[in-house]
Coordinates of C-alpha atoms in Angstrom, one line a residue:
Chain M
X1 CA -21.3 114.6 -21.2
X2 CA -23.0 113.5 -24.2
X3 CA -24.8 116.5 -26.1
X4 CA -28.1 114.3 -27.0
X5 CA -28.2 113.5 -23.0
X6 CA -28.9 117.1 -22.2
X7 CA -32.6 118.0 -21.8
X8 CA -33.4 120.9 -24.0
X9 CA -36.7 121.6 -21.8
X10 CA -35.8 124.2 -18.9
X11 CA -38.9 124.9 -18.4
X12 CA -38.9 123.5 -15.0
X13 CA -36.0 125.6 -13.8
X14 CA -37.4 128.2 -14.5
X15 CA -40.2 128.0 -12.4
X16 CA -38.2 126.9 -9.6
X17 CA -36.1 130.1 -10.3
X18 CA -39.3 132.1 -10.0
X19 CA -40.6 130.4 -7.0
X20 CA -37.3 131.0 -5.4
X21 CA -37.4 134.5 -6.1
X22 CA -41.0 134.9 -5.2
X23 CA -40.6 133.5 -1.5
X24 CA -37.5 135.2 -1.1
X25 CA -38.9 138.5 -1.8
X26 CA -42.2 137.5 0.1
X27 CA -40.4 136.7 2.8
X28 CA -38.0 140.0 3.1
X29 CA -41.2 141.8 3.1
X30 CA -43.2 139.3 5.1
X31 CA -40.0 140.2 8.0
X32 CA -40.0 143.6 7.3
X33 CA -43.9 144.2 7.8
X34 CA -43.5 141.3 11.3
X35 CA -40.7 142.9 12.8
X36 CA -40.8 145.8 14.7
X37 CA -39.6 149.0 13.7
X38 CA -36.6 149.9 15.5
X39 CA -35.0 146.3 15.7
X40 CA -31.9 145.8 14.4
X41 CA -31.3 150.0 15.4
X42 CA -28.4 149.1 17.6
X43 CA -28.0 145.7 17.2
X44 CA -29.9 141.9 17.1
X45 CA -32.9 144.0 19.4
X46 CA -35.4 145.9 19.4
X47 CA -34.0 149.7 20.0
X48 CA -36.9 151.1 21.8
X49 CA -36.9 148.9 24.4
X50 CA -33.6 150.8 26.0
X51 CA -36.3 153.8 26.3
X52 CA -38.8 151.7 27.6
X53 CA -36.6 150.0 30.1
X54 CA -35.1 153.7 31.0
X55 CA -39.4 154.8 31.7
X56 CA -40.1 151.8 34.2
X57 CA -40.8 153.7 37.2
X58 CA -39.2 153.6 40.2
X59 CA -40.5 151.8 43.4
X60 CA -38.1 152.3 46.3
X61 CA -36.5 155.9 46.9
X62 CA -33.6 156.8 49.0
X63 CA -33.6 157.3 52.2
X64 CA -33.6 161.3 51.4
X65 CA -37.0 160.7 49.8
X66 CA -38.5 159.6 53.2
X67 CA -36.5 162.4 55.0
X68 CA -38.3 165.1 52.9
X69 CA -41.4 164.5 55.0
X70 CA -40.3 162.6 57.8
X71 CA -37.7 165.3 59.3
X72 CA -37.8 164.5 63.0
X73 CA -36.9 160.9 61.6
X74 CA -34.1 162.2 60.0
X75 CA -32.3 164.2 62.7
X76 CA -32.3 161.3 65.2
X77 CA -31.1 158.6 62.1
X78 CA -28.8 160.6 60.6
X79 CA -26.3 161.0 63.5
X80 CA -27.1 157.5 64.5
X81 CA -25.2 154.4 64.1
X82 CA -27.9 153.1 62.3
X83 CA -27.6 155.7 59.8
X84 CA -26.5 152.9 56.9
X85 CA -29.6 151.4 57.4
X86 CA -32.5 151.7 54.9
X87 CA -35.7 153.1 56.0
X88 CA -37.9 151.1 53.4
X89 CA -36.5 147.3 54.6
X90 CA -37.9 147.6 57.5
X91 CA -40.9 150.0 56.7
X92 CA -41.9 149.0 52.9
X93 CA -41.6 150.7 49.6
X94 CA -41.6 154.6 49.4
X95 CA -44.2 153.6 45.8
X96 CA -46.9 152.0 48.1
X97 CA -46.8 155.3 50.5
X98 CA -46.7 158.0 47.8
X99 CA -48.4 158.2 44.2
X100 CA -46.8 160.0 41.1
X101 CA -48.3 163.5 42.1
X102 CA -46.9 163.4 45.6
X103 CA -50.1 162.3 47.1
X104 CA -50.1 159.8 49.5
X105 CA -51.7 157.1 48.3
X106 CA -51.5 154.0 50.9
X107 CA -50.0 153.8 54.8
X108 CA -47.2 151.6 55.2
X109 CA -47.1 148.8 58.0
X110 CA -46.0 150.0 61.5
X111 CA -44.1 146.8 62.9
X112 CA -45.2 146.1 66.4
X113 CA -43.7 144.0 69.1
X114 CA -41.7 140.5 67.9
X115 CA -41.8 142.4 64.7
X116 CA -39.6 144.7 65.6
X117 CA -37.3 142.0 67.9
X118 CA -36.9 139.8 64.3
X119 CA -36.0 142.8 62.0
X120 CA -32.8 143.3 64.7
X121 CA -32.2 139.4 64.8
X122 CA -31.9 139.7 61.1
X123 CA -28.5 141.4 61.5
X124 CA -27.6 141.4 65.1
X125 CA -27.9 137.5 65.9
X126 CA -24.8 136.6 67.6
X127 CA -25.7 132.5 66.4
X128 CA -25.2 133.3 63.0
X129 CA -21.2 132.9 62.9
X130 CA -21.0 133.6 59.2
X131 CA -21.3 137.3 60.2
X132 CA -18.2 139.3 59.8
X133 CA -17.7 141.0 64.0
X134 CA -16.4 144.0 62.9
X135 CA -18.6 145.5 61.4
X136 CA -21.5 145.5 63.8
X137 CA -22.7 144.9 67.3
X138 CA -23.6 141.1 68.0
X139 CA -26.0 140.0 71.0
X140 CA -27.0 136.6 71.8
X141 CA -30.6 136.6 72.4
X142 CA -32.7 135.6 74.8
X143 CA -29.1 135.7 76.8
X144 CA -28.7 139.6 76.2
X145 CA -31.7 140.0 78.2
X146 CA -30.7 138.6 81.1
X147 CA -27.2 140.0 81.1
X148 CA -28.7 143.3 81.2
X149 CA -31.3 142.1 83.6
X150 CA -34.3 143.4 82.4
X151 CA -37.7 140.9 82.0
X152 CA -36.8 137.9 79.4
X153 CA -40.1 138.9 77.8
X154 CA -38.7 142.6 76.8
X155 CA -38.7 143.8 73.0
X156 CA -35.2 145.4 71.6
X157 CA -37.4 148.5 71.2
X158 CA -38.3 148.6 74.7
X159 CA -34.3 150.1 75.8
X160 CA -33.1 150.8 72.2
X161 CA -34.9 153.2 70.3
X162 CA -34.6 151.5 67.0
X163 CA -33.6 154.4 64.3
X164 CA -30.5 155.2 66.6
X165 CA -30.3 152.2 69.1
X166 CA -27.4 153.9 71.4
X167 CA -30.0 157.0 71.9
X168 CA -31.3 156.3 75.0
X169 CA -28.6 154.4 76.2
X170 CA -26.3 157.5 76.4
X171 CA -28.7 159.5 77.5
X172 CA -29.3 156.9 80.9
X173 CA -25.5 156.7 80.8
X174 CA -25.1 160.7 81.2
X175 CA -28.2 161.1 83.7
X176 CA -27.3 158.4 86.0
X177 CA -23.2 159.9 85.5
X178 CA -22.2 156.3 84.3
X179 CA -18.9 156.0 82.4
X180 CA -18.5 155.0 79.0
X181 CA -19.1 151.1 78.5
X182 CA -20.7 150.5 82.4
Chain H
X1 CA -72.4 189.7 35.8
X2 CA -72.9 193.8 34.6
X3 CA -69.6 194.2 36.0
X4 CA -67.8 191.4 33.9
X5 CA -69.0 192.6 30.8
X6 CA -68.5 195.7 31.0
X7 CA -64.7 194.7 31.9
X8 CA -64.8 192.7 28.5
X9 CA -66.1 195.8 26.6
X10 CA -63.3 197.9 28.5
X11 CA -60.3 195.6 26.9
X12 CA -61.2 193.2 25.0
X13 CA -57.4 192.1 23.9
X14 CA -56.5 192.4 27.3
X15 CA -58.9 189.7 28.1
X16 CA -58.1 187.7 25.0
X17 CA -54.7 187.8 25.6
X18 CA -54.8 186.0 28.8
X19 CA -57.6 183.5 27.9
X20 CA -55.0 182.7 25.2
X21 CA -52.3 182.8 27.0
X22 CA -54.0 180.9 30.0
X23 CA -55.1 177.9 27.6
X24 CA -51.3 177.4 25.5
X25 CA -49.9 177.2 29.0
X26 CA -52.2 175.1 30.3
X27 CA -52.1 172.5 27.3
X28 CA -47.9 173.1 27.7
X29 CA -48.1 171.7 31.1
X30 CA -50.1 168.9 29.6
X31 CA -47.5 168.4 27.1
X32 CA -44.3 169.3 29.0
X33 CA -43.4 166.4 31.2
X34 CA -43.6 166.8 35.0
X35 CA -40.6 164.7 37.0
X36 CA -43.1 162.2 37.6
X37 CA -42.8 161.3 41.2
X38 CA -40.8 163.0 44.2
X39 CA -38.3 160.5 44.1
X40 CA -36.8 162.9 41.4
X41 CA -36.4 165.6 43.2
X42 CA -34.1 163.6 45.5
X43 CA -30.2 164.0 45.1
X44 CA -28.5 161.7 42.3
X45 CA -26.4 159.1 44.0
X46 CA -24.8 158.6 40.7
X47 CA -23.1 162.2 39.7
X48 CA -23.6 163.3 36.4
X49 CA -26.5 161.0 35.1
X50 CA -29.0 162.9 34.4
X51 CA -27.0 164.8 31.9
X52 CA -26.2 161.6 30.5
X53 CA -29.1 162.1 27.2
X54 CA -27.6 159.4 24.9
X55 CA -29.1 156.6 23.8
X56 CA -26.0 154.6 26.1
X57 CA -24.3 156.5 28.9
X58 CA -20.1 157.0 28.7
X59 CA -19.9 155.3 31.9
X60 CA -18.6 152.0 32.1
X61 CA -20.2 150.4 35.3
X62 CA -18.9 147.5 37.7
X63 CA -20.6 146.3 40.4
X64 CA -18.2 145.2 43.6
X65 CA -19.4 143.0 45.9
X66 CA -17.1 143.0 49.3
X67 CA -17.5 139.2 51.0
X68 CA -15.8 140.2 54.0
X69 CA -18.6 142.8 54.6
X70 CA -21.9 141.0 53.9
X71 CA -23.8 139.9 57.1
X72 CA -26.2 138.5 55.2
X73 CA -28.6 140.8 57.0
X74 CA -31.2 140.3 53.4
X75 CA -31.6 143.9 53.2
X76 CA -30.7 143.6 49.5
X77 CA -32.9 140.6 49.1
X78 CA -36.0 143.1 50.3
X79 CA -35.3 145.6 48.4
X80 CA -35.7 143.6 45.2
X81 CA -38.5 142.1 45.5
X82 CA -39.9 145.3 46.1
X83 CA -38.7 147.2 43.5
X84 CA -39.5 144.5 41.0
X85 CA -42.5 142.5 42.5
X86 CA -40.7 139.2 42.0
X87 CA -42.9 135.8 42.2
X88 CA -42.1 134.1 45.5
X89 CA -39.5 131.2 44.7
X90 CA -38.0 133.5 42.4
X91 CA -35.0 135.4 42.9
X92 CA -33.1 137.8 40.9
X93 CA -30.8 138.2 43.6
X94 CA -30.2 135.8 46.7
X95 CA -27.4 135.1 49.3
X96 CA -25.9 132.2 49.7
X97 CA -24.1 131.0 52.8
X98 CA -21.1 129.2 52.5
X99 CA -19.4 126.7 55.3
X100 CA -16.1 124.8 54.9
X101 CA -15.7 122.7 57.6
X102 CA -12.0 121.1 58.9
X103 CA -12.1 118.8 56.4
X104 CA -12.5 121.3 53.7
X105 CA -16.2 120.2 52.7
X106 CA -18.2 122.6 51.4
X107 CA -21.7 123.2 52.3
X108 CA -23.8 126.1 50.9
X109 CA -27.5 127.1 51.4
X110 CA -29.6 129.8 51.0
X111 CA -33.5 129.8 52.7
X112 CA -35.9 131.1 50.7
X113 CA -32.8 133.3 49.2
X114 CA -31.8 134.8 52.3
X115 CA -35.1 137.3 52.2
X116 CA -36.0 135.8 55.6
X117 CA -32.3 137.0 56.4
X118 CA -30.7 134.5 57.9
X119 CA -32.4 133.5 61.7
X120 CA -31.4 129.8 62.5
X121 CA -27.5 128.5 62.6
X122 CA -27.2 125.9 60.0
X123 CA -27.5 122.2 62.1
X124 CA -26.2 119.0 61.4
X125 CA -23.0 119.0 60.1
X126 CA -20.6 116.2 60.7
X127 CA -17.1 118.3 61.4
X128 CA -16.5 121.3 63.0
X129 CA -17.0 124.4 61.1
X130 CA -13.4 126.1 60.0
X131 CA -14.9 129.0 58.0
X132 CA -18.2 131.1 57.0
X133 CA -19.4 133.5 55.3
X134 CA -22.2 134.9 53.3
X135 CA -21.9 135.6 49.3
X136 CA -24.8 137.7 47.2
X137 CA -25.5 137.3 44.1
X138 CA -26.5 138.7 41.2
X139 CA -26.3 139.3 37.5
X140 CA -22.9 139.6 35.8
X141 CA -23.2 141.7 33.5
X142 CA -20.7 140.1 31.2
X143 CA -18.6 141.8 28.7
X144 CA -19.3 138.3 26.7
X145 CA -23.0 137.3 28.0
X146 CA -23.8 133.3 26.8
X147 CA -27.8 134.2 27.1
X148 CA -28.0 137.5 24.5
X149 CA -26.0 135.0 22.0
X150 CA -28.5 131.9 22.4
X151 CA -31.4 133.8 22.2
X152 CA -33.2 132.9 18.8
X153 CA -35.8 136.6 19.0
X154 CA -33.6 139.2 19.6
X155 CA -35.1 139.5 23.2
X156 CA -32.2 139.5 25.2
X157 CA -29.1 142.3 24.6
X158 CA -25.8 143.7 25.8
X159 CA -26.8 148.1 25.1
X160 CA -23.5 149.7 24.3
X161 CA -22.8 150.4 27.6
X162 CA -22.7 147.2 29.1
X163 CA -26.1 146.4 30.4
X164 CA -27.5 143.2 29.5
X165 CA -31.7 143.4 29.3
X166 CA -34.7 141.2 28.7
X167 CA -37.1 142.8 26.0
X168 CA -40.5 141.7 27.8
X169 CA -42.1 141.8 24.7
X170 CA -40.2 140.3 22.3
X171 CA -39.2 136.8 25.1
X172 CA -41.2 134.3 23.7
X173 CA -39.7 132.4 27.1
X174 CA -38.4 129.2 25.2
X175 CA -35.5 129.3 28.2
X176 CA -32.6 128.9 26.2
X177 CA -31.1 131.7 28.0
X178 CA -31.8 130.4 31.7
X179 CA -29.9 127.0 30.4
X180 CA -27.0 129.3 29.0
X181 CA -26.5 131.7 31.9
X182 CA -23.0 130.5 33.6
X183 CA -24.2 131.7 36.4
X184 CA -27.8 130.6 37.0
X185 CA -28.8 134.2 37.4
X186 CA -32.3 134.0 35.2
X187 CA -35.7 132.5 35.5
X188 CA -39.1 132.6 33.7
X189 CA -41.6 134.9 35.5
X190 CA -44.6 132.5 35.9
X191 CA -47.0 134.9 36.0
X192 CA -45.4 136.8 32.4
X193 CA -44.1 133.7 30.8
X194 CA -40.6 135.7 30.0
X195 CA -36.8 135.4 30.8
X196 CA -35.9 137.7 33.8
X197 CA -33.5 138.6 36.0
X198 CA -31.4 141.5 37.4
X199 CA -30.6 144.1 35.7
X200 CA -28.6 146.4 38.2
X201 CA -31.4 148.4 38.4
X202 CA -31.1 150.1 34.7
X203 CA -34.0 152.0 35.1
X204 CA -33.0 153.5 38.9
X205 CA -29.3 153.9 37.2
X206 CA -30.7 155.9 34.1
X207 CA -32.3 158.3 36.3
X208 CA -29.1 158.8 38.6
X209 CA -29.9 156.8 41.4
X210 CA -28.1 153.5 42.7
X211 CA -29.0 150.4 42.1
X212 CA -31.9 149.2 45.2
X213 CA -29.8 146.9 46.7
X214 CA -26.5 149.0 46.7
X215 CA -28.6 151.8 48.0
X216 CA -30.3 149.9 51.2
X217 CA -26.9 147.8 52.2
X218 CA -26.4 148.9 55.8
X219 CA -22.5 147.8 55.3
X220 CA -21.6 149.3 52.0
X221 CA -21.0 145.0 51.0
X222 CA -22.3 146.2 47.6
X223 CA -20.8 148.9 45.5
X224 CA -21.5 150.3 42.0
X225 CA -19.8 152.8 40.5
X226 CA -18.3 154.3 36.9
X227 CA -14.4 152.3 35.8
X228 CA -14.3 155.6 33.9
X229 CA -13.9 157.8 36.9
X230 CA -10.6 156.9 38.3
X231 CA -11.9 158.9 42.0
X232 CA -14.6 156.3 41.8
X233 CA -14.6 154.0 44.8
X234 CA -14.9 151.0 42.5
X235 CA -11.7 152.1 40.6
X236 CA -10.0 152.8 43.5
X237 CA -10.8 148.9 44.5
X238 CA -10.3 147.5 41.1
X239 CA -6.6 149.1 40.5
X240 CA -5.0 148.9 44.2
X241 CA -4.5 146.0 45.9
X242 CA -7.2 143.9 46.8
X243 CA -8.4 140.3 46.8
X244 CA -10.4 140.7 43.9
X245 CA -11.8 138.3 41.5
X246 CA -14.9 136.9 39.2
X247 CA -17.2 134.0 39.6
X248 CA -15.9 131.3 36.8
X249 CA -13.2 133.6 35.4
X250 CA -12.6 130.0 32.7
X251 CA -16.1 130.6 31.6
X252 CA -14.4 133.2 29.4
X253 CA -17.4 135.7 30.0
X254 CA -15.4 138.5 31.6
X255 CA -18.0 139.4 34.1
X256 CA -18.4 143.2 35.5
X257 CA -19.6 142.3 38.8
X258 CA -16.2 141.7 41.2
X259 CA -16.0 140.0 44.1
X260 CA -13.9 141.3 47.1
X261 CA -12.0 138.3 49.1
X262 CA -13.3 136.0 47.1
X263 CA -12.5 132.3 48.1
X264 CA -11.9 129.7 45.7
X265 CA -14.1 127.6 47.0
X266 CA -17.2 130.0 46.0
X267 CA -18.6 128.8 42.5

């Protein structure tokens, strides 16, 4: 390059220079003051937020959080065959029954009648063939009804007491001296 | 009244003390926290997490899912909506129901995401059915997640031990994420505006309980457990043999959710 072909004016690099450096350090402490404080603790996030997911509080319990009031519940559903099955699917969520101090704070929904018939159908429906069979007791329904010939109109909770179903059953079975599966 | 005071004249430290002593415990309690609800004082389903102090546990968590057990009862289905107050039409976790007929077509639905459970047989199809079964779903948990890498905020992250969250208030809800997730498992909340989507219960896990819908699935179909504990039933499954796979293995996101007799026809 020719010498007399190079500008010796700079002054406009130099103000680009300092514009440069001016936004860049504006903008470190433009992020710094924007961001919050503990991102970037562990990683691309905000750190706190692993405490404040840890806080959210908890809506449904166990079943043992139910037992610690309901005991006579618990004695018939424990030793029952439906002793798998969650008290709050079919009665609603242990945080709209008790409040953070214990207190309770709202009744739950008893399930009446049909209710009661549909929240069995949801597992027991023999017309659902995608249902594995060994794991659990199918009936056909309305046709279970008639097999056992009682009224077509009957609810499941009118024979089968619905926190341990085979209950009752057995204890027709021993009164009337019935064997096993009659 | 006379009586009082002339208690106070009697012993006056005596009486200071507990005043004192009455008011610093009394602000302690205020201070101190209090389990906060009577869940707490339940039995941990998960042993040893409340020791766990860190800011990420030592566990290393899977979540099996067993096909051949799932009656696709909905229980799970419930139970989250509950627990999280999801919109209707939204669902961080659903089950599907899969029929291959005998000539091997494939037809899968899920009503209303199997919360209904499922009532009606499925009518209509042209062949007889060969095969059925149900198949939940839910997050991954991927040991390489698509969404925490697409996210442009910082809002969505794997925590060191393998969880992968939403930061509610970082989400600016631009749904990159929901386009990246392999598996379809996230949605913007209408009502918040931001990504969500399961979490396996982090915040029930944290405090030593199981996940809601491992804890209300009448046939044990859903399992959750620590890889680390080698008496864990979910090691037990994972290193003897099963039929065990992932969802998408050739996505290359090494999911931590396994599926028990898995079909390949499940996508």
């Amino acid at each position: 390059m020719h010498k007399e072909s190079r500008s010796r004016y700079n002054a406009h690099l130099i103000k680009l220079i300092i514009a440069l450096v001016v936004v860049g350090v504006g903008g470190y402490f433009a992020k710094q003051a924007l961001s919050p404080d503990t991102m970037g603790q562990y990683g691309h996030y905000r750190g706190a937020d692993i405490e404040d997911q840890k806080n959210i509080a908890l809506k449904l319990g166990t079943n043992d959080s139910c037992f610690q009031c309901h005991q006579p519940i618990r004695t018939i559903h424990k030793d029952g065959v439906h002793k798998t099955v969650s008290c709050e699917v079919c009665h609603g969520s242990y945080g709209n029954h008790i409040g953070d101090n214990d207190e309770k704070i709202g009744t739950l929904p008893v399930k009446r009648g049909d209710e009661i018939s549909q929240l069995c159908l949801r597992c027991h429906n023999k017309v659902i063939q995608a249902r594995p069979r060994e794991f659990i007791k199918m009936v056909g329904y309305p046709e279970h009804l008639e097999q056992m010939q009682v009224n077509p109109t009957h609810n499941c909770s009118q024979c089968h007491m619905v926190h341990d179903p085979l209950l009752w059953i057995r204890q027709a079975r021993e009164m009337m001296r019935m064997p096993e599966g009659a | 009244m006379e009586d009082i005071r002339q208690e106070i004249d009697q012993d006056r430290r005596a009486f200071i003390r507990k005043v004192l002593g009455g008011t610093i415990a009394g602000s302690l309690l205020l201070v101190i926290p209090m389990p906060a609800s009577a869940v707490l004082r339940v039995a941990e389903q998960i042993p040893g997490m409340q020791e766990e102090t860190e800011v990420f546990t030592k566990k290393r968590f899977v979540f099996v899912v067993d096909i051949t057990a799932c009656i696709g009862c909905g229980s799970c289905c419930v139970a989250d909506k509950a627990e999280y107050n999801v919109p209707d039409g939204n669902y961080r976790t659903w089950v599907e129901r899969y029929i291959i007929d005998d000539h091997d077509d494939v037809y899968v639905d899920s009503p209303n995401g199997g919360l209904d459970g499922y009532i009606q047989p499925r009518e209509g199809l042209p062949h007889p059915t060969r095969d059925t079964f149900f198949v939940p779903k839910l997050c991954n948990m991927c040991e390489k997640p698509s969404c925490t890498q697409v996210c442009p905020v910082g809002a969505t992250y794997k925590t060191g031990d393998g969880f992968v969250l939403v930061d509610k208030t970082r989400c600016v809800g631009c749904s990159y994420c929901v386009q990246a997730c392999p598996y379809s498992v996230r949605f913007i909340n209408p009502e918040t505006r931001t990504a969500e989507k399961c979490t396996w219960c982090y915040h029930r896990v944290r405090k030593g309980y199981l996940p809601a819908c491992v804890s209300v699935c009448p046939t044990q179909a859903r399992k959750f457990g620590d890889l680390n504990d080698t008496n864990s039933e979910v090691w037990k499954i994972l290193h003897e043999p099963h039929v065990v796979s992932v969802l998408k293995p050739d996505m290359g996101n090494q999911p931590a959710l396994h599926y028990v007799g898995l079909r390949r026809e499940v996508v």
